Amino acid sequence: EIVLTQSPGTLSLSPGERATLSCRASQSVSSSYLAWYQQKPGQAPRLLIYGASSRATGIPDRFSGSGSGTDFTLTISRLEPEDFAVYYCQQYGTSPITFGPGTKVDIK
Amino acid sequence: EVQLLESGGGLVQPGGSLRLSCAASGLTFSSYAMNWVRQAPGKGLEWVSGISDSGGSTNYADSVRGRFTISRDNSKNTLYLQMNSVRAEDTAVYYCAKVEYGRGWDRWGQGTLVTVSS
């Protein structure tokens, strides 16, 4: 099983600041099948990034993903009020599919 | 517009059974693999089970293998999760999610809450 570790656990920032979230895998993620999801309280997760760096349909360009192998990053260039949420990485290339524990981005 | 609507959640006693449904609309359901994901209260996301577009291939997390069964009826545009021998640790919101091949899981339902308690 590929274990995903996300850091930091919580990121306290102000609107307009840059957010950098990390996701590290215990072994190489197949074909960069790494996705990022955003989840707000009481809502279902929303796909942001797939294939490590491709934005999903309708996702603003302030969200970007990078990385390969075992180290991946989600960057939010300038935080908007609606971006404060929990972010999960997921690897979907190897069964069992696994999620990271999440990074909460909250308002400083 | 693609919509996924889960139903069937509720209160069930330990050792009991429950069947969840996920009704899909706005898409050619038979073209997409589907998954179930759960989220225990205050916790993160856990993949539960997946099924291919035809239903011919299924996968399960170790935590539910042998107790849960995923299936689909493409004529009814519906995904199912049969949950047997449920345990307290199965308490969670259960989401269905549509797979866009190679492009992550791009549509999720709103979730249905399963509570296992006596």
PDB file of C-alpha atoms in Angstrom:
ATOM      1  CA  GLU A   1       0.000   0.000   0.000  1.00  0.00           C
ATOM      2  CA  ILE A   2       1.263   3.479  -0.893  1.00  0.00           C
ATOM      3  CA  VAL A   3       1.137   5.677   2.200  1.00  0.00           C
ATOM      4  CA  LEU A   4       0.715   9.397   1.566  1.00  0.00           C
ATOM      5  CA  THR A   5       1.984  11.921   4.109  1.00  0.00           C
ATOM      6  CA  GLN A   6       0.845  15.537   3.923  1.00  0.00           C
ATOM      7  CA  SER A   7       2.519  18.512   5.526  1.00  0.00           C
ATOM      8  CA  PRO A   8       1.918  20.705   7.290  1.00  0.00           C
ATOM      9  CA  GLY A   9      -1.145  19.452   9.112  1.00  0.00           C
ATOM     10  CA  THR A  10      -2.461  22.990   9.403  1.00  0.00           C
ATOM     11  CA  LEU A  11      -1.434  26.093   7.499  1.00  0.00           C
ATOM     12  CA  SER A  12      -2.522  29.443   8.925  1.00  0.00           C
ATOM     13  CA  LEU A  13      -2.392  32.199   6.322  1.00  0.00           C
ATOM     14  CA  SER A  14      -4.084  35.443   5.375  1.00  0.00           C
ATOM     15  CA  PRO A  15      -6.048  36.145   2.191  1.00  0.00           C
ATOM     16  CA  GLY A  16      -3.695  37.144  -0.602  1.00  0.00           C
ATOM     17  CA  GLU A  17      -0.826  35.011   0.693  1.00  0.00           C
ATOM     18  CA  ARG A  18       0.711  32.034  -1.080  1.00  0.00           C
ATOM     19  CA  ALA A  19       0.013  28.528   0.177  1.00  0.00           C
ATOM     20  CA  THR A  20       2.365  25.607  -0.426  1.00  0.00           C
ATOM     21  CA  LEU A  21       1.127  22.152   0.510  1.00  0.00           C
ATOM     22  CA  SER A  22       3.251  19.018   0.383  1.00  0.00           C
ATOM     23  CA  CYS A  23       2.349  15.382  -0.286  1.00  0.00           C
ATOM     24  CA  ARG A  24       4.988  12.684   0.015  1.00  0.00           C
ATOM     25  CA  ALA A  25       4.446   9.059  -1.031  1.00  0.00           C
ATOM     26  CA  SER A  26       6.046   5.989   0.522  1.00  0.00           C
ATOM     27  CA  GLN A  27       6.863   4.721  -2.982  1.00  0.00           C
ATOM     28  CA  SER A  28       6.767   6.111  -6.469  1.00  0.00           C
ATOM     29  CA  VAL A  29       3.296   7.038  -7.717  1.00  0.00           C
ATOM     30  CA  SER A  30       2.507   5.278 -10.970  1.00  0.00           C
ATOM     31  CA  SER A  31       2.410   7.540 -14.042  1.00  0.00           C
ATOM     32  CA  SER A  32       1.953  10.576 -11.821  1.00  0.00           C
ATOM     33  CA  TYR A  33      -1.547   9.404 -10.965  1.00  0.00           C
ATOM     34  CA  LEU A  34      -1.673  11.933  -8.165  1.00  0.00           C
ATOM     35  CA  ALA A  35      -4.691  14.134  -7.529  1.00  0.00           C
ATOM     36  CA  TRP A  36      -5.572  16.941  -5.153  1.00  0.00           C
ATOM     37  CA  TYR A  37      -9.044  17.567  -3.717  1.00  0.00           C
ATOM     38  CA  GLN A  38     -10.522  20.436  -1.758  1.00  0.00           C
ATOM     39  CA  GLN A  39     -13.164  19.812   0.880  1.00  0.00           C
ATOM     40  CA  LYS A  40     -15.198  22.366   2.788  1.00  0.00           C
ATOM     41  CA  PRO A  41     -17.260  21.532   5.901  1.00  0.00           C
ATOM     42  CA  GLY A  42     -20.409  19.604   5.072  1.00  0.00           C
ATOM     43  CA  GLN A  43     -19.486  19.272   1.408  1.00  0.00           C
ATOM     44  CA  ALA A  44     -18.153  16.531  -0.815  1.00  0.00           C
ATOM     45  CA  PRO A  45     -14.550  16.709  -2.013  1.00  0.00           C
ATOM     46  CA  ARG A  46     -13.914  18.634  -5.229  1.00  0.00           C
ATOM     47  CA  LEU A  47     -11.247  17.639  -7.728  1.00  0.00           C
ATOM     48  CA  LEU A  48      -8.636  20.368  -8.228  1.00  0.00           C
ATOM     49  CA  ILE A  49      -5.637  18.712  -9.859  1.00  0.00           C
ATOM     50  CA  TYR A  50      -5.098  15.364 -11.600  1.00  0.00           C
ATOM     51  CA  GLY A  51      -2.015  13.802 -13.125  1.00  0.00           C
ATOM     52  CA  ALA A  52       0.030  15.769 -10.577  1.00  0.00           C
ATOM     53  CA  SER A  53      -0.160  19.026 -12.527  1.00  0.00           C
ATOM     54  CA  SER A  54      -3.306  19.259 -14.680  1.00  0.00           C
ATOM     55  CA  ARG A  55      -6.113  21.486 -13.470  1.00  0.00           C
ATOM     56  CA  ALA A  56      -9.583  20.007 -13.501  1.00  0.00           C
ATOM     57  CA  THR A  57     -12.364  21.715 -15.433  1.00  0.00           C
ATOM     58  CA  GLY A  58     -13.359  25.051 -13.947  1.00  0.00           C
ATOM     59  CA  ILE A  59     -10.518  25.270 -11.440  1.00  0.00           C
ATOM     60  CA  PRO A  60      -8.957  28.771 -11.235  1.00  0.00           C
ATOM     61  CA  ASP A  61      -5.375  29.136 -12.381  1.00  0.00           C
ATOM     62  CA  ARG A  62      -4.243  30.260  -8.923  1.00  0.00           C
ATOM     63  CA  PHE A  63      -4.204  26.512  -8.162  1.00  0.00           C
ATOM     64  CA  SER A  64      -1.213  24.622  -9.520  1.00  0.00           C
ATOM     65  CA  GLY A  65       0.294  21.209  -8.935  1.00  0.00           C
ATOM     66  CA  SER A  66       3.802  19.924  -9.438  1.00  0.00           C
ATOM     67  CA  GLY A  67       6.041  16.998  -8.654  1.00  0.00           C
ATOM     68  CA  SER A  68       6.684  13.417  -9.653  1.00  0.00           C
ATOM     69  CA  GLY A  69       7.812  10.143  -8.169  1.00  0.00           C
ATOM     70  CA  THR A  70       7.310  10.508  -4.446  1.00  0.00           C
ATOM     71  CA  ASP A  71       7.164  14.277  -3.882  1.00  0.00           C
ATOM     72  CA  PHE A  72       4.250  16.458  -4.917  1.00  0.00           C
ATOM     73  CA  THR A  73       3.170  20.020  -4.204  1.00  0.00           C
ATOM     74  CA  LEU A  74      -0.073  21.965  -4.438  1.00  0.00           C
ATOM     75  CA  THR A  75       0.391  25.718  -4.630  1.00  0.00           C
ATOM     76  CA  ILE A  76      -2.314  28.341  -4.264  1.00  0.00           C
ATOM     77  CA  SER A  77      -0.717  31.505  -5.566  1.00  0.00           C
ATOM     78  CA  ARG A  78      -2.950  34.034  -3.790  1.00  0.00           C
ATOM     79  CA  LEU A  79      -5.493  32.803  -1.276  1.00  0.00           C
ATOM     80  CA  GLU A  80      -9.071  33.883  -1.789  1.00  0.00           C
ATOM     81  CA  PRO A  81     -11.587  33.723   1.093  1.00  0.00           C
ATOM     82  CA  GLU A  82     -13.243  30.674  -0.487  1.00  0.00           C
ATOM     83  CA  ASP A  83      -9.937  28.737  -0.516  1.00  0.00           C
ATOM     84  CA  PHE A  84      -9.860  28.150   3.239  1.00  0.00           C
ATOM     85  CA  ALA A  85     -10.612  24.444   3.437  1.00  0.00           C
ATOM     86  CA  VAL A  86      -9.019  21.024   3.841  1.00  0.00           C
ATOM     87  CA  TYR A  87      -6.898  19.671   0.988  1.00  0.00           C
ATOM     88  CA  TYR A  88      -6.267  15.990   0.339  1.00  0.00           C
ATOM     89  CA  CYS A  89      -3.850  14.317  -2.012  1.00  0.00           C
ATOM     90  CA  GLN A  90      -4.755  10.949  -3.535  1.00  0.00           C
ATOM     91  CA  GLN A  91      -2.846   8.377  -5.530  1.00  0.00           C
ATOM     92  CA  TYR A  92      -5.031   6.452  -7.958  1.00  0.00           C
ATOM     93  CA  GLY A  93      -2.442   4.512  -9.900  1.00  0.00           C
ATOM     94  CA  THR A  94      -1.965   1.546  -7.590  1.00  0.00           C
ATOM     95  CA  SER A  95      -4.511  -0.479  -5.671  1.00  0.00           C
ATOM     96  CA  PRO A  96      -5.450   0.124  -2.952  1.00  0.00           C
ATOM     97  CA  ILE A  97      -6.166   3.742  -3.774  1.00  0.00           C
ATOM     98  CA  THR A  98      -5.014   5.915  -0.900  1.00  0.00           C
ATOM     99  CA  PHE A  99      -5.525   9.429   0.383  1.00  0.00           C
ATOM    100  CA  GLY A 100      -3.283  11.579   2.501  1.00  0.00           C
ATOM    101  CA  PRO A 101      -4.515  12.716   5.933  1.00  0.00           C
ATOM    102  CA  GLY A 102      -5.180  16.238   4.694  1.00  0.00           C
ATOM    103  CA  THR A 103      -3.857  19.758   5.217  1.00  0.00           C
ATOM    104  CA  LYS A 104      -6.190  22.321   6.718  1.00  0.00           C
ATOM    105  CA  VAL A 105      -5.704  25.839   5.413  1.00  0.00           C
ATOM    106  CA  ASP A 106      -7.240  28.250   7.853  1.00  0.00           C
ATOM    107  CA  ILE A 107      -7.405  31.994   8.254  1.00  0.00           C
ATOM    108  CA  LYS A 108      -4.628  33.546  10.297  1.00  0.00           C
TER     109      LYS A 108
ATOM    110  CA  GLU B   1     -25.257  18.384 -15.685  1.00  0.00           C
ATOM    111  CA  VAL B   2     -23.784  15.306 -14.056  1.00  0.00           C
ATOM    112  CA  GLN B   3     -25.422  14.431 -10.762  1.00  0.00           C
ATOM    113  CA  LEU B   4     -24.765  11.626  -8.304  1.00  0.00           C
ATOM    114  CA  LEU B   5     -27.288  11.094  -5.545  1.00  0.00           C
ATOM    115  CA  GLU B   6     -26.614   8.651  -2.723  1.00  0.00           C
ATOM    116  CA  SER B   7     -29.336   7.121  -0.591  1.00  0.00           C
ATOM    117  CA  GLY B   8     -29.876   4.254   1.820  1.00  0.00           C
ATOM    118  CA  GLY B   9     -27.905   5.480   4.799  1.00  0.00           C
ATOM    119  CA  GLY B  10     -29.233   5.373   8.327  1.00  0.00           C
ATOM    120  CA  LEU B  11     -28.868   3.750  11.713  1.00  0.00           C
ATOM    121  CA  VAL B  12     -27.981   0.058  11.740  1.00  0.00           C
ATOM    122  CA  GLN B  13     -27.036  -2.259  14.579  1.00  0.00           C
ATOM    123  CA  PRO B  14     -23.624  -3.919  14.734  1.00  0.00           C
ATOM    124  CA  GLY B  15     -23.707  -7.099  12.698  1.00  0.00           C
ATOM    125  CA  GLY B  16     -26.556  -5.809  10.571  1.00  0.00           C
ATOM    126  CA  SER B  17     -26.843  -5.018   6.871  1.00  0.00           C
ATOM    127  CA  LEU B  18     -27.527  -1.984   4.745  1.00  0.00           C
ATOM    128  CA  ARG B  19     -27.557  -1.283   1.006  1.00  0.00           C
ATOM    129  CA  LEU B  20     -26.451   2.074  -0.301  1.00  0.00           C
ATOM    130  CA  SER B  21     -27.421   3.355  -3.740  1.00  0.00           C
ATOM    131  CA  CYS B  22     -25.952   6.048  -5.950  1.00  0.00           C
ATOM    132  CA  ALA B  23     -28.233   7.224  -8.743  1.00  0.00           C
ATOM    133  CA  ALA B  24     -26.435   8.879 -11.645  1.00  0.00           C
ATOM    134  CA  SER B  25     -27.841  11.311 -14.190  1.00  0.00           C
ATOM    135  CA  GLY B  26     -26.514  13.575 -16.918  1.00  0.00           C
ATOM    136  CA  LEU B  27     -23.895  11.098 -18.128  1.00  0.00           C
ATOM    137  CA  THR B  28     -23.503   7.816 -19.975  1.00  0.00           C
ATOM    138  CA  PHE B  29     -23.194   5.873 -16.753  1.00  0.00           C
ATOM    139  CA  SER B  30     -22.017   2.653 -18.396  1.00  0.00           C
ATOM    140  CA  SER B  31     -18.888   4.431 -19.689  1.00  0.00           C
ATOM    141  CA  TYR B  32     -17.371   5.177 -16.307  1.00  0.00           C
ATOM    142  CA  ALA B  33     -15.783   3.278 -13.458  1.00  0.00           C
ATOM    143  CA  MET B  34     -17.131   4.237 -10.069  1.00  0.00           C
ATOM    144  CA  ASN B  35     -15.938   4.182  -6.492  1.00  0.00           C
ATOM    145  CA  TRP B  36     -17.204   4.399  -2.940  1.00  0.00           C
ATOM    146  CA  VAL B  37     -15.266   6.534  -0.445  1.00  0.00           C
ATOM    147  CA  ARG B  38     -16.112   7.059   3.204  1.00  0.00           C
ATOM    148  CA  GLN B  39     -15.320   9.652   5.819  1.00  0.00           C
ATOM    149  CA  ALA B  40     -15.699   8.919   9.507  1.00  0.00           C
ATOM    150  CA  PRO B  41     -16.843  11.863  11.627  1.00  0.00           C
ATOM    151  CA  GLY B  42     -14.056  14.425  11.867  1.00  0.00           C
ATOM    152  CA  LYS B  43     -11.643  12.202   9.944  1.00  0.00           C
ATOM    153  CA  GLY B  44     -10.103  11.998   6.479  1.00  0.00           C
ATOM    154  CA  LEU B  45     -11.121  10.219   3.306  1.00  0.00           C
ATOM    155  CA  GLU B  46     -10.883   6.432   2.969  1.00  0.00           C
ATOM    156  CA  TRP B  47     -11.369   4.550  -0.274  1.00  0.00           C
ATOM    157  CA  VAL B  48     -13.783   1.653   0.196  1.00  0.00           C
ATOM    158  CA  SER B  49     -14.391  -0.034  -3.143  1.00  0.00           C
ATOM    159  CA  GLY B  50     -14.291   0.439  -6.907  1.00  0.00           C
ATOM    160  CA  ILE B  51     -15.959  -1.125  -9.922  1.00  0.00           C
ATOM    161  CA  SER B  52     -15.189  -1.023 -13.645  1.00  0.00           C
ATOM    162  CA  ASP B  53     -17.550   0.482 -16.207  1.00  0.00           C
ATOM    163  CA  SER B  54     -18.987  -2.906 -17.144  1.00  0.00           C
ATOM    164  CA  GLY B  55     -19.071  -4.197 -13.593  1.00  0.00           C
ATOM    165  CA  GLY B  56     -16.751  -7.040 -14.497  1.00  0.00           C
ATOM    166  CA  SER B  57     -13.929  -5.924 -12.229  1.00  0.00           C
ATOM    167  CA  THR B  58     -14.165  -4.922  -8.580  1.00  0.00           C
ATOM    168  CA  ASN B  59     -11.715  -3.909  -5.842  1.00  0.00           C
ATOM    169  CA  TYR B  60     -12.013  -3.560  -2.111  1.00  0.00           C
ATOM    170  CA  ALA B  61     -10.116  -2.044   0.779  1.00  0.00           C
ATOM    171  CA  ASP B  62      -8.854  -4.670   3.208  1.00  0.00           C
ATOM    172  CA  SER B  63     -11.052  -3.147   5.908  1.00  0.00           C
ATOM    173  CA  VAL B  64     -14.264  -4.140   4.089  1.00  0.00           C
ATOM    174  CA  ARG B  65     -13.279  -7.100   1.909  1.00  0.00           C
ATOM    175  CA  GLY B  66     -15.554 -10.057   2.550  1.00  0.00           C
ATOM    176  CA  ARG B  67     -18.218  -7.872   4.196  1.00  0.00           C
ATOM    177  CA  PHE B  68     -19.101  -5.291   1.541  1.00  0.00           C
ATOM    178  CA  THR B  69     -20.071  -5.894  -2.089  1.00  0.00           C
ATOM    179  CA  ILE B  70     -20.031  -3.276  -4.815  1.00  0.00           C
ATOM    180  CA  SER B  71     -22.244  -3.673  -7.863  1.00  0.00           C
ATOM    181  CA  ARG B  72     -23.939  -1.625 -10.537  1.00  0.00           C
ATOM    182  CA  ASP B  73     -26.980  -1.764 -12.784  1.00  0.00           C
ATOM    183  CA  ASN B  74     -26.132   0.148 -15.934  1.00  0.00           C
ATOM    184  CA  SER B  75     -29.720  -0.144 -17.166  1.00  0.00           C
ATOM    185  CA  LYS B  76     -30.802   1.813 -14.101  1.00  0.00           C
ATOM    186  CA  ASN B  77     -27.779   4.146 -13.951  1.00  0.00           C
ATOM    187  CA  THR B  78     -27.239   3.093 -10.376  1.00  0.00           C
ATOM    188  CA  LEU B  79     -24.277   2.039  -8.251  1.00  0.00           C
ATOM    189  CA  TYR B  80     -24.715  -0.026  -5.096  1.00  0.00           C
ATOM    190  CA  LEU B  81     -22.814  -0.927  -1.957  1.00  0.00           C
ATOM    191  CA  GLN B  82     -24.134  -3.880   0.007  1.00  0.00           C
ATOM    192  CA  MET B  83     -22.836  -3.635   3.542  1.00  0.00           C
ATOM    193  CA  ASN B  84     -23.019  -6.778   5.681  1.00  0.00           C
ATOM    194  CA  SER B  85     -21.690  -7.573   9.158  1.00  0.00           C
ATOM    195  CA  VAL B  86     -21.275  -3.872   9.843  1.00  0.00           C
ATOM    196  CA  ARG B  87     -19.128  -2.654  12.702  1.00  0.00           C
ATOM    197  CA  ALA B  88     -18.967   0.536  14.731  1.00  0.00           C
ATOM    198  CA  GLU B  89     -15.898   1.573  12.732  1.00  0.00           C
ATOM    199  CA  ASP B  90     -17.985   1.561   9.542  1.00  0.00           C
ATOM    200  CA  THR B  91     -19.781   4.664  10.816  1.00  0.00           C
ATOM    201  CA  ALA B  92     -19.123   7.357   8.228  1.00  0.00           C
ATOM    202  CA  VAL B  93     -20.485   9.471   5.433  1.00  0.00           C
ATOM    203  CA  TYR B  94     -20.325   7.364   2.281  1.00  0.00           C
ATOM    204  CA  TYR B  95     -19.686   9.101  -1.035  1.00  0.00           C
ATOM    205  CA  CYS B  96     -19.888   7.719  -4.544  1.00  0.00           C
ATOM    206  CA  ALA B  97     -17.429   9.160  -7.048  1.00  0.00           C
ATOM    207  CA  LYS B  98     -17.164   8.988 -10.823  1.00  0.00           C
ATOM    208  CA  VAL B  99     -13.840   8.158 -12.406  1.00  0.00           C
ATOM    209  CA  GLU B 100     -12.668  10.139 -15.397  1.00  0.00           C
ATOM    210  CA  TYR B 101     -10.083   7.687 -16.696  1.00  0.00           C
ATOM    211  CA  GLY B 102      -6.592   8.934 -15.905  1.00  0.00           C
ATOM    212  CA  ARG B 103      -7.999  12.268 -14.767  1.00  0.00           C
ATOM    213  CA  GLY B 104      -9.027  11.660 -11.180  1.00  0.00           C
ATOM    214  CA  TRP B 105     -12.495  11.477  -9.728  1.00  0.00           C
ATOM    215  CA  ASP B 106     -14.296  14.449 -11.131  1.00  0.00           C
ATOM    216  CA  ARG B 107     -17.808  14.101  -9.731  1.00  0.00           C
ATOM    217  CA  TRP B 108     -18.901  13.181  -6.233  1.00  0.00           C
ATOM    218  CA  GLY B 109     -22.289  12.741  -4.660  1.00  0.00           C
ATOM    219  CA  GLN B 110     -23.329  14.668  -1.566  1.00  0.00           C
ATOM    220  CA  GLY B 111     -22.887  11.627   0.670  1.00  0.00           C
ATOM    221  CA  THR B 112     -25.120   9.493   2.859  1.00  0.00           C
ATOM    222  CA  LEU B 113     -24.505   8.940   6.566  1.00  0.00           C
ATOM    223  CA  VAL B 114     -24.273   5.427   7.961  1.00  0.00           C
ATOM    224  CA  THR B 115     -24.301   5.086  11.735  1.00  0.00           C
ATOM    225  CA  VAL B 116     -23.563   1.718  13.290  1.00  0.00           C
ATOM    226  CA  SER B 117     -24.742   1.626  16.860  1.00  0.00           C
ATOM    227  CA  SER B 118     -26.869  -0.442  19.213  1.00  0.00           C
TER     228      SER B 118
END
